[in-house]
Amino acid sequence: MQHQTSDTLRYPIGDFVHGQEFSGPETQQHIATLAELPVKLTRLVGKWGDDRLDTPYRPDGWTVRQLVHHMADSHMNAYVRTKLALTEDNPTISPYEEGEWAKLPDSRLDVAPSLVILHNLHLRWVAILEALAEPELERTYFHPASEKTFPIRQVIALYAWHGEHHYQHAYRLAERNGWE
């Protein structure tokens, strides 16, 4: 097994670079990535037992169980933010403390409810995203914690990255431990 640094374990596909420009075909690929995520994630962790689900993906990191619940929480927020950006002029969204959310009692539940949420949420989100015209992809929301404005096109890229980022946490943990 190759030695992995803390950064490699924390950012297995690298960090997301904010402010990038994305072409139409790149955006379509990001949407396809969002569409595929729930099935891919369910295939990986859907039948894992508590021993695997309660294993941290890295030292001092969340467990796989927390990762799955976090993905549902995070993507629900992104979905709502997308709808706000499409229906209001540059709305200010509400940030949330993801680390604190990961400590709440629902983060100790089985992962099945969050996998179902992700599946159904992504069906709805992707239906919206696939229907957007170019001007709609440039609609924005304002994030007060980062003091940045985010166009929907960048949000799509960010959450395509986010899903793969956390998928790789679980996938590489399974690889390192020889889980099939």
PDB file of C-alpha atoms in Angstrom:
ATOM      1  CA  MET A   1       0.000   0.000   0.000  1.00  0.00           C
ATOM      2  CA  GLN A   2       1.428   3.355  -0.960  1.00  0.00           C
ATOM      3  CA  HIS A   3       1.839   5.973   1.731  1.00  0.00           C
ATOM      4  CA  GLN A   4      -0.705   8.733   1.458  1.00  0.00           C
ATOM      5  CA  THR A   5      -0.257  12.201   2.838  1.00  0.00           C
ATOM      6  CA  SER A   6      -2.909  13.949   4.893  1.00  0.00           C
ATOM      7  CA  ASP A   7      -3.650  16.240   1.915  1.00  0.00           C
ATOM      8  CA  THR A   8      -4.047  13.263  -0.435  1.00  0.00           C
ATOM      9  CA  LEU A   9      -6.456  11.612   1.993  1.00  0.00           C
ATOM     10  CA  ARG A  10      -8.363  14.856   2.527  1.00  0.00           C
ATOM     11  CA  TYR A  11      -8.479  15.925  -1.145  1.00  0.00           C
ATOM     12  CA  PRO A  12      -8.215  12.712  -3.182  1.00  0.00           C
ATOM     13  CA  ILE A  13      -9.114  14.475  -6.455  1.00  0.00           C
ATOM     14  CA  GLY A  14      -7.553  17.819  -5.539  1.00  0.00           C
ATOM     15  CA  ASP A  15      -9.265  20.915  -4.206  1.00  0.00           C
ATOM     16  CA  PHE A  16     -11.941  22.715  -6.204  1.00  0.00           C
ATOM     17  CA  VAL A  17     -10.647  25.904  -7.805  1.00  0.00           C
ATOM     18  CA  HIS A  18     -13.253  28.661  -7.533  1.00  0.00           C
ATOM     19  CA  GLY A  19     -13.679  31.252 -10.259  1.00  0.00           C
ATOM     20  CA  GLN A  20     -12.994  28.963 -13.223  1.00  0.00           C
ATOM     21  CA  GLU A  21     -14.847  29.374 -16.491  1.00  0.00           C
ATOM     22  CA  PHE A  22     -16.660  26.319 -17.870  1.00  0.00           C
ATOM     23  CA  SER A  23     -17.788  25.673 -21.432  1.00  0.00           C
ATOM     24  CA  GLY A  24     -21.207  24.336 -22.399  1.00  0.00           C
ATOM     25  CA  PRO A  25     -19.863  20.794 -22.942  1.00  0.00           C
ATOM     26  CA  GLU A  26     -18.039  20.910 -19.580  1.00  0.00           C
ATOM     27  CA  THR A  27     -21.247  21.991 -17.861  1.00  0.00           C
ATOM     28  CA  GLN A  28     -23.126  19.136 -19.540  1.00  0.00           C
ATOM     29  CA  GLN A  29     -20.480  16.710 -18.252  1.00  0.00           C
ATOM     30  CA  HIS A  30     -20.835  18.137 -14.740  1.00  0.00           C
ATOM     31  CA  ILE A  31     -24.608  17.625 -14.923  1.00  0.00           C
ATOM     32  CA  ALA A  32     -24.048  14.028 -16.089  1.00  0.00           C
ATOM     33  CA  THR A  33     -21.709  13.516 -13.119  1.00  0.00           C
ATOM     34  CA  LEU A  34     -24.457  14.756 -10.780  1.00  0.00           C
ATOM     35  CA  ALA A  35     -26.951  12.402 -12.440  1.00  0.00           C
ATOM     36  CA  GLU A  36     -24.670   9.379 -11.952  1.00  0.00           C
ATOM     37  CA  LEU A  37     -23.573  10.059  -8.380  1.00  0.00           C
ATOM     38  CA  PRO A  38     -26.469   8.525  -6.393  1.00  0.00           C
ATOM     39  CA  VAL A  39     -26.309   5.191  -8.250  1.00  0.00           C
ATOM     40  CA  LYS A  40     -22.527   5.058  -8.070  1.00  0.00           C
ATOM     41  CA  LEU A  41     -22.494   5.883  -4.346  1.00  0.00           C
ATOM     42  CA  THR A  42     -25.246   3.377  -3.555  1.00  0.00           C
ATOM     43  CA  ARG A  43     -23.369   0.629  -5.414  1.00  0.00           C
ATOM     44  CA  LEU A  44     -20.293   1.368  -3.329  1.00  0.00           C
ATOM     45  CA  VAL A  45     -21.663   1.793   0.207  1.00  0.00           C
ATOM     46  CA  GLY A  46     -25.291   0.676   0.057  1.00  0.00           C
ATOM     47  CA  LYS A  47     -24.617  -2.802   1.433  1.00  0.00           C
ATOM     48  CA  TRP A  48     -21.816  -1.947   3.815  1.00  0.00           C
ATOM     49  CA  GLY A  49     -22.306  -2.922   7.437  1.00  0.00           C
ATOM     50  CA  ASP A  50     -21.834  -0.712  10.468  1.00  0.00           C
ATOM     51  CA  ASP A  51     -18.150  -1.657  10.780  1.00  0.00           C
ATOM     52  CA  ARG A  52     -17.355  -0.112   7.394  1.00  0.00           C
ATOM     53  CA  LEU A  53     -19.814   2.773   7.640  1.00  0.00           C
ATOM     54  CA  ASP A  54     -18.390   3.787  11.004  1.00  0.00           C
ATOM     55  CA  THR A  55     -14.802   3.830   9.736  1.00  0.00           C
ATOM     56  CA  PRO A  56     -13.298   7.308   9.269  1.00  0.00           C
ATOM     57  CA  TYR A  57     -12.062   7.866   5.735  1.00  0.00           C
ATOM     58  CA  ARG A  58      -8.893   9.451   7.168  1.00  0.00           C
ATOM     59  CA  PRO A  59      -7.434  10.077  10.631  1.00  0.00           C
ATOM     60  CA  ASP A  60      -9.538  12.758  12.367  1.00  0.00           C
ATOM     61  CA  GLY A  61     -12.003  12.642   9.471  1.00  0.00           C
ATOM     62  CA  TRP A  62     -15.680  11.879   9.248  1.00  0.00           C
ATOM     63  CA  THR A  63     -16.927   8.336   9.062  1.00  0.00           C
ATOM     64  CA  VAL A  64     -18.368   7.045   5.801  1.00  0.00           C
ATOM     65  CA  ARG A  65     -21.797   7.229   7.472  1.00  0.00           C
ATOM     66  CA  GLN A  66     -21.268  10.948   8.192  1.00  0.00           C
ATOM     67  CA  LEU A  67     -19.990  11.510   4.630  1.00  0.00           C
ATOM     68  CA  VAL A  68     -23.138  10.045   3.095  1.00  0.00           C
ATOM     69  CA  HIS A  69     -25.435  12.064   5.353  1.00  0.00           C
ATOM     70  CA  HIS A  70     -23.325  15.176   4.705  1.00  0.00           C
ATOM     71  CA  MET A  71     -23.673  14.710   0.954  1.00  0.00           C
ATOM     72  CA  ALA A  72     -27.469  14.599   1.290  1.00  0.00           C
ATOM     73  CA  ASP A  73     -27.433  17.715   3.502  1.00  0.00           C
ATOM     74  CA  SER A  74     -25.046  19.610   1.263  1.00  0.00           C
ATOM     75  CA  HIS A  75     -26.756  18.721  -2.007  1.00  0.00           C
ATOM     76  CA  MET A  76     -30.183  19.601  -0.565  1.00  0.00           C
ATOM     77  CA  ASN A  77     -28.804  23.040   0.263  1.00  0.00           C
ATOM     78  CA  ALA A  78     -27.308  23.365  -3.221  1.00  0.00           C
ATOM     79  CA  TYR A  79     -30.604  22.365  -4.834  1.00  0.00           C
ATOM     80  CA  VAL A  80     -32.514  25.004  -2.867  1.00  0.00           C
ATOM     81  CA  ARG A  81     -29.833  27.600  -3.618  1.00  0.00           C
ATOM     82  CA  THR A  82     -30.099  26.773  -7.329  1.00  0.00           C
ATOM     83  CA  LYS A  83     -33.863  27.294  -7.234  1.00  0.00           C
ATOM     84  CA  LEU A  84     -33.419  30.569  -5.358  1.00  0.00           C
ATOM     85  CA  ALA A  85     -30.932  31.798  -7.956  1.00  0.00           C
ATOM     86  CA  LEU A  86     -33.369  30.902 -10.732  1.00  0.00           C
ATOM     87  CA  THR A  87     -36.314  32.686  -9.144  1.00  0.00           C
ATOM     88  CA  GLU A  88     -34.765  35.704  -7.385  1.00  0.00           C
ATOM     89  CA  ASP A  89     -32.183  38.325  -8.323  1.00  0.00           C
ATOM     90  CA  ASN A  90     -28.831  37.320  -6.799  1.00  0.00           C
ATOM     91  CA  PRO A  91     -30.362  36.130  -3.498  1.00  0.00           C
ATOM     92  CA  THR A  92     -28.242  35.964  -0.361  1.00  0.00           C
ATOM     93  CA  ILE A  93     -28.238  32.324   0.692  1.00  0.00           C
ATOM     94  CA  SER A  94     -28.015  31.006   4.216  1.00  0.00           C
ATOM     95  CA  PRO A  95     -24.742  29.280   5.097  1.00  0.00           C
ATOM     96  CA  TYR A  96     -24.784  26.368   7.516  1.00  0.00           C
ATOM     97  CA  GLU A  97     -22.243  24.762   9.829  1.00  0.00           C
ATOM     98  CA  GLU A  98     -21.642  21.435   8.104  1.00  0.00           C
ATOM     99  CA  GLY A  99     -19.397  20.166  10.896  1.00  0.00           C
ATOM    100  CA  GLU A 100     -22.146  20.804  13.435  1.00  0.00           C
ATOM    101  CA  TRP A 101     -24.763  19.195  11.195  1.00  0.00           C
ATOM    102  CA  ALA A 102     -22.572  16.070  11.049  1.00  0.00           C
ATOM    103  CA  LYS A 103     -22.870  15.773  14.846  1.00  0.00           C
ATOM    104  CA  LEU A 104     -26.686  15.815  14.929  1.00  0.00           C
ATOM    105  CA  PRO A 105     -28.544  12.550  15.729  1.00  0.00           C
ATOM    106  CA  ASP A 106     -29.677  11.946  12.139  1.00  0.00           C
ATOM    107  CA  SER A 107     -26.016  11.510  11.149  1.00  0.00           C
ATOM    108  CA  ARG A 108     -25.989   8.271  13.141  1.00  0.00           C
ATOM    109  CA  LEU A 109     -28.863   6.725  11.181  1.00  0.00           C
ATOM    110  CA  ASP A 110     -28.387   4.051   8.574  1.00  0.00           C
ATOM    111  CA  VAL A 111     -27.252   5.552   5.256  1.00  0.00           C
ATOM    112  CA  ALA A 112     -30.274   4.238   3.337  1.00  0.00           C
ATOM    113  CA  PRO A 113     -32.455   7.343   3.928  1.00  0.00           C
ATOM    114  CA  SER A 114     -29.695   9.657   2.684  1.00  0.00           C
ATOM    115  CA  LEU A 115     -29.026   7.455  -0.357  1.00  0.00           C
ATOM    116  CA  VAL A 116     -32.745   7.633  -1.203  1.00  0.00           C
ATOM    117  CA  ILE A 117     -32.723  11.401  -0.659  1.00  0.00           C
ATOM    118  CA  LEU A 118     -29.717  11.767  -2.977  1.00  0.00           C
ATOM    119  CA  HIS A 119     -31.353   9.605  -5.644  1.00  0.00           C
ATOM    120  CA  ASN A 120     -34.622  11.545  -5.661  1.00  0.00           C
ATOM    121  CA  LEU A 121     -33.030  14.950  -5.096  1.00  0.00           C
ATOM    122  CA  HIS A 122     -30.644  14.464  -8.016  1.00  0.00           C
ATOM    123  CA  LEU A 123     -33.543  13.384 -10.265  1.00  0.00           C
ATOM    124  CA  ARG A 124     -35.227  16.721  -9.561  1.00  0.00           C
ATOM    125  CA  TRP A 125     -32.033  18.815  -9.614  1.00  0.00           C
ATOM    126  CA  VAL A 126     -30.762  17.315 -12.873  1.00  0.00           C
ATOM    127  CA  ALA A 127     -34.190  17.836 -14.501  1.00  0.00           C
ATOM    128  CA  ILE A 128     -33.867  21.538 -13.733  1.00  0.00           C
ATOM    129  CA  LEU A 129     -30.197  21.784 -14.724  1.00  0.00           C
ATOM    130  CA  GLU A 130     -30.668  20.007 -18.060  1.00  0.00           C
ATOM    131  CA  ALA A 131     -33.415  22.469 -19.014  1.00  0.00           C
ATOM    132  CA  LEU A 132     -31.377  25.622 -18.375  1.00  0.00           C
ATOM    133  CA  ALA A 133     -30.448  27.911 -21.239  1.00  0.00           C
ATOM    134  CA  GLU A 134     -27.147  29.814 -21.290  1.00  0.00           C
ATOM    135  CA  PRO A 135     -28.497  32.988 -19.620  1.00  0.00           C
ATOM    136  CA  GLU A 136     -29.974  30.931 -16.767  1.00  0.00           C
ATOM    137  CA  LEU A 137     -26.620  29.229 -16.152  1.00  0.00           C
ATOM    138  CA  GLU A 138     -25.203  32.694 -15.413  1.00  0.00           C
ATOM    139  CA  ARG A 139     -27.826  33.541 -12.772  1.00  0.00           C
ATOM    140  CA  THR A 140     -26.227  33.931  -9.359  1.00  0.00           C
ATOM    141  CA  TYR A 141     -26.556  33.782  -5.625  1.00  0.00           C
ATOM    142  CA  PHE A 142     -24.479  35.544  -2.989  1.00  0.00           C
ATOM    143  CA  HIS A 143     -22.751  33.527  -0.263  1.00  0.00           C
ATOM    144  CA  PRO A 144     -22.250  35.837   2.744  1.00  0.00           C
ATOM    145  CA  ALA A 145     -19.618  33.677   4.475  1.00  0.00           C
ATOM    146  CA  SER A 146     -17.255  33.765   1.492  1.00  0.00           C
ATOM    147  CA  GLU A 147     -18.537  37.167   0.328  1.00  0.00           C
ATOM    148  CA  LYS A 148     -18.658  35.783  -3.229  1.00  0.00           C
ATOM    149  CA  THR A 149     -21.264  35.599  -5.935  1.00  0.00           C
ATOM    150  CA  PHE A 150     -21.693  32.164  -7.521  1.00  0.00           C
ATOM    151  CA  PRO A 151     -23.125  31.642 -11.016  1.00  0.00           C
ATOM    152  CA  ILE A 152     -25.189  28.464 -11.369  1.00  0.00           C
ATOM    153  CA  ARG A 153     -22.670  27.148 -13.917  1.00  0.00           C
ATOM    154  CA  GLN A 154     -19.957  27.226 -11.208  1.00  0.00           C
ATOM    155  CA  VAL A 155     -22.318  25.722  -8.639  1.00  0.00           C
ATOM    156  CA  ILE A 156     -22.919  22.781 -10.985  1.00  0.00           C
ATOM    157  CA  ALA A 157     -19.155  22.268 -11.339  1.00  0.00           C
ATOM    158  CA  LEU A 158     -18.612  22.631  -7.597  1.00  0.00           C
ATOM    159  CA  TYR A 159     -21.191  20.002  -6.690  1.00  0.00           C
ATOM    160  CA  ALA A 160     -20.050  17.610  -9.417  1.00  0.00           C
ATOM    161  CA  TRP A 161     -16.604  17.932  -7.799  1.00  0.00           C
ATOM    162  CA  HIS A 162     -18.094  17.685  -4.280  1.00  0.00           C
ATOM    163  CA  GLY A 163     -19.897  14.433  -5.016  1.00  0.00           C
ATOM    164  CA  GLU A 164     -16.838  12.841  -6.604  1.00  0.00           C
ATOM    165  CA  HIS A 165     -14.607  14.184  -3.813  1.00  0.00           C
ATOM    166  CA  HIS A 166     -16.632  12.380  -1.141  1.00  0.00           C
ATOM    167  CA  TYR A 167     -17.227   9.305  -3.298  1.00  0.00           C
ATOM    168  CA  GLN A 168     -13.448   8.970  -3.627  1.00  0.00           C
ATOM    169  CA  HIS A 169     -13.064   9.233   0.160  1.00  0.00           C
ATOM    170  CA  ALA A 170     -15.190   6.092   0.544  1.00  0.00           C
ATOM    171  CA  TYR A 171     -13.830   4.348  -2.556  1.00  0.00           C
ATOM    172  CA  ARG A 172     -10.189   4.821  -1.599  1.00  0.00           C
ATOM    173  CA  LEU A 173     -10.878   3.790   1.993  1.00  0.00           C
ATOM    174  CA  ALA A 174     -12.362   0.554   0.624  1.00  0.00           C
ATOM    175  CA  GLU A 175      -9.350   0.126  -1.650  1.00  0.00           C
ATOM    176  CA  ARG A 176      -6.865   0.655   1.202  1.00  0.00           C
ATOM    177  CA  ASN A 177      -8.702  -1.853   3.379  1.00  0.00           C
ATOM    178  CA  GLY A 178      -9.227  -4.451   0.659  1.00  0.00           C
ATOM    179  CA  TRP A 179     -13.026  -4.231   0.895  1.00  0.00           C
ATOM    180  CA  GLU A 180     -14.789  -5.594  -2.154  1.00  0.00           C
TER     181      GLU A 180
END
